[in-house]
PDB file of C-alpha atoms in Angstrom:
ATOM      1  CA  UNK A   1      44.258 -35.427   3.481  1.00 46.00           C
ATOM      2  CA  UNK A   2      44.615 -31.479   2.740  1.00 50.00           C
ATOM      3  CA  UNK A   3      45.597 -30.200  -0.722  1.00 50.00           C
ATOM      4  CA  UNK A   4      47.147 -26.809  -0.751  1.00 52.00           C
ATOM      5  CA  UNK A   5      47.672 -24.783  -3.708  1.00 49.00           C
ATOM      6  CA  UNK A   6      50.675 -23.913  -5.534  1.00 51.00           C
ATOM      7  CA  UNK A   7      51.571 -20.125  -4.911  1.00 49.00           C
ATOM      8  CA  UNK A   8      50.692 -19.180  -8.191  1.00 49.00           C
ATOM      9  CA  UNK A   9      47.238 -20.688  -8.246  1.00 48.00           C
ATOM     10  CA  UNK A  10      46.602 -19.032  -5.036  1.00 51.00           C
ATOM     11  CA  UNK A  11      47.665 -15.318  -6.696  1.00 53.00           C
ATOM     12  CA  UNK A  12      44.859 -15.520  -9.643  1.00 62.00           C
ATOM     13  CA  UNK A  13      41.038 -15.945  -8.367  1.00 64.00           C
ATOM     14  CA  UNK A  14      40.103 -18.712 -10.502  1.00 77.00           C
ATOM     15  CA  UNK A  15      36.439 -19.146  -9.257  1.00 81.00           C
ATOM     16  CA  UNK A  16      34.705 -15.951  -8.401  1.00 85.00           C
ATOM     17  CA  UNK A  17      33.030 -15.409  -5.179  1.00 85.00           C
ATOM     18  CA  UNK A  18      29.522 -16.135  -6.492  1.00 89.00           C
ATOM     19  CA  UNK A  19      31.103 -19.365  -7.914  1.00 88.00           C
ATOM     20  CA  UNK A  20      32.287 -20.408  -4.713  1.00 88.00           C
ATOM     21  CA  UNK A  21      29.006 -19.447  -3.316  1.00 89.00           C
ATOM     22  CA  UNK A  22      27.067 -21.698  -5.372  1.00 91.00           C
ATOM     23  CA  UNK A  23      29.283 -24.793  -5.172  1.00 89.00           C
ATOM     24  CA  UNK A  24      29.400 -24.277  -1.459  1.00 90.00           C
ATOM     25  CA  UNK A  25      25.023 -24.304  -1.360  1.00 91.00           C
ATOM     26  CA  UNK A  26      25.312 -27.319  -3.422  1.00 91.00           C
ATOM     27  CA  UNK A  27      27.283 -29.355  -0.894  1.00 89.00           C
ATOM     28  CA  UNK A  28      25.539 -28.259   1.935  1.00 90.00           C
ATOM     29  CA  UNK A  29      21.974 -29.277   0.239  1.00 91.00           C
ATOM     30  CA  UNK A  30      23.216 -32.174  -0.906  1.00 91.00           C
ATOM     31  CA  UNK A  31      25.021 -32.771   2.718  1.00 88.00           C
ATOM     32  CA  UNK A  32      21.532 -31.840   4.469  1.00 90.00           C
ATOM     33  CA  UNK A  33      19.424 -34.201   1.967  1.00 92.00           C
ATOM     34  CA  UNK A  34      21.661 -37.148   2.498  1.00 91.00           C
ATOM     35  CA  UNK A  35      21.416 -36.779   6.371  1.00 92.00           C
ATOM     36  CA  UNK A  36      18.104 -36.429   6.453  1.00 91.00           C
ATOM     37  CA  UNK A  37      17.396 -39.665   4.434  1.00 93.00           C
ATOM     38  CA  UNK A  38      19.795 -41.892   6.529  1.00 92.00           C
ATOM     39  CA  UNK A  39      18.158 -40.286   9.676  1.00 92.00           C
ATOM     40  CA  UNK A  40      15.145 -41.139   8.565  1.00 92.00           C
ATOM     41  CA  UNK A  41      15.686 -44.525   7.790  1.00 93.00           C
ATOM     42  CA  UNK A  42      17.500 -44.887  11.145  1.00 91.00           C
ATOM     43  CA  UNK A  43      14.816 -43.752  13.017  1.00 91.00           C
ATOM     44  CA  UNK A  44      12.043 -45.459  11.293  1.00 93.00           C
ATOM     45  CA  UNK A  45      13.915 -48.506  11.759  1.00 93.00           C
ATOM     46  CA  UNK A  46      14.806 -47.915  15.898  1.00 91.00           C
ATOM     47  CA  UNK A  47      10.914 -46.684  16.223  1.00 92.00           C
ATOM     48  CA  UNK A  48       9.855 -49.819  14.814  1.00 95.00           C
ATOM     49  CA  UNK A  49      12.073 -52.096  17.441  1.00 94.00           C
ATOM     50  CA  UNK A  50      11.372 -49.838  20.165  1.00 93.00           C
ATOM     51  CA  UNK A  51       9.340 -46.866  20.342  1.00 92.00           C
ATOM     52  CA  UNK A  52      10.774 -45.499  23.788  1.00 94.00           C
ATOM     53  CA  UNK A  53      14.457 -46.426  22.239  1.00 91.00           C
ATOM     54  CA  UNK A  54      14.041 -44.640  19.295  1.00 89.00           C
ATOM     55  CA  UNK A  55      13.129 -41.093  21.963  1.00 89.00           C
ATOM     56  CA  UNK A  56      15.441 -41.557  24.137  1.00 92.00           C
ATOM     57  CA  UNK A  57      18.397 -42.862  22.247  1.00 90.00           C
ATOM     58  CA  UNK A  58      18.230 -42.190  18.446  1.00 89.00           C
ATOM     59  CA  UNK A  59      16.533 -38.715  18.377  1.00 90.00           C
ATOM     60  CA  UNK A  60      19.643 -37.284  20.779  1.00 91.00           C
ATOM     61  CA  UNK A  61      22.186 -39.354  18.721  1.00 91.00           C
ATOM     62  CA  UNK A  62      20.819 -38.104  15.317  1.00 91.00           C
ATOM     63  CA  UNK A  63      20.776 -34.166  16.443  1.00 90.00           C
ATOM     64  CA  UNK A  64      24.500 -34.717  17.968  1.00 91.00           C
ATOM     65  CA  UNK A  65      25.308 -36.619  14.723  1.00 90.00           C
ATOM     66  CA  UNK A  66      23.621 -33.845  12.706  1.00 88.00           C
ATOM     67  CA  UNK A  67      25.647 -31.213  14.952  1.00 88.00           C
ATOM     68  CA  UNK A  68      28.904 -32.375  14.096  1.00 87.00           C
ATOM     69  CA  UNK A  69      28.471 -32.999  10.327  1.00 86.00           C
ATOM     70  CA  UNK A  70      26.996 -29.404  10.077  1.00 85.00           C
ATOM     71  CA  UNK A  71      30.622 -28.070  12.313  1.00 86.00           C
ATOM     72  CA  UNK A  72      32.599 -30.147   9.759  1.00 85.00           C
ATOM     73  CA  UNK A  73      31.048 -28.976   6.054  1.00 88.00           C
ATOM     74  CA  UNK A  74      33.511 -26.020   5.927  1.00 86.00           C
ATOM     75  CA  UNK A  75      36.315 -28.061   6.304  1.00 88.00           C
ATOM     76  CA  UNK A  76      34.602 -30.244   3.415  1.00 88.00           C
ATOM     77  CA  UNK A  77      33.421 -27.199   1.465  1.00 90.00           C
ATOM     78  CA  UNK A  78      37.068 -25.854   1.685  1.00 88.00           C
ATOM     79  CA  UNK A  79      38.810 -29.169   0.029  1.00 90.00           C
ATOM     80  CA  UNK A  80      35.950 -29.170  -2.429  1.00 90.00           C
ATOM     81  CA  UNK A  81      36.583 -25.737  -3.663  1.00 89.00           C
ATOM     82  CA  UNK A  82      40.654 -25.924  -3.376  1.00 89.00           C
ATOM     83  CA  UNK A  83      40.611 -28.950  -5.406  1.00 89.00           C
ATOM     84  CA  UNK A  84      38.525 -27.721  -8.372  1.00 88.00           C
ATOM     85  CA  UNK A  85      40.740 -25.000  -8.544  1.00 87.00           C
ATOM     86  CA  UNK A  86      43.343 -27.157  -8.664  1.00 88.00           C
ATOM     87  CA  UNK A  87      41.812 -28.990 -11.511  1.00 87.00           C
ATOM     88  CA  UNK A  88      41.416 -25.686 -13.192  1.00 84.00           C
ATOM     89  CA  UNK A  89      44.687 -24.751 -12.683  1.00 83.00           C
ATOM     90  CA  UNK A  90      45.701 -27.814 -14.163  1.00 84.00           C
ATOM     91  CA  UNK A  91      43.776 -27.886 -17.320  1.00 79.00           C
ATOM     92  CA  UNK A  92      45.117 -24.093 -18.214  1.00 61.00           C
TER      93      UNK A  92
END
């Protein structure tokens, strides 16, 4: 689901750059914490089943896992930041 903002929200800058900057570390670090805790616990539990499984099958799927979340956090950064302006917008 994609917002998109009225004209006249997108005419006025209502977060600055170094706004958008900040929010945008904040959901990556928060993106690369969370993955690296499910991993974890994914792995841990594979390596306890099965050693060899956990190398061969759940290192791969965790880095192509990883790869694709990491491709898609713009996407996600972009709806974050379009709909707090919206809310901005909104409350003015």
């Amino acid at each position: 689901m994609t917002t998109t903002l009225a004209p006249a929200v997108l005419e006025e800058n209502l977060l600055t750059t170094t706004e958008r900057a900040e929010i945008a570390k904040k959901i990556r670090t928060s993106n690369v914490i969370a993955f690296a805790l499910v991993s974890l616990a994914v792995f841990t539990l594979v390596a306890v089943i099965n050693p060899l499984l956990a190398v061969t099958v759940a290192l791969p799927l965790i880095a192509v896992v990883g790869y694709a979340q990491y491709r898609g956090q713009d996407e996600q950064i972009a709806r974050e930041l379009d709909r707090i302006e919206l809310e901005i917008a909104t409350i003015d």
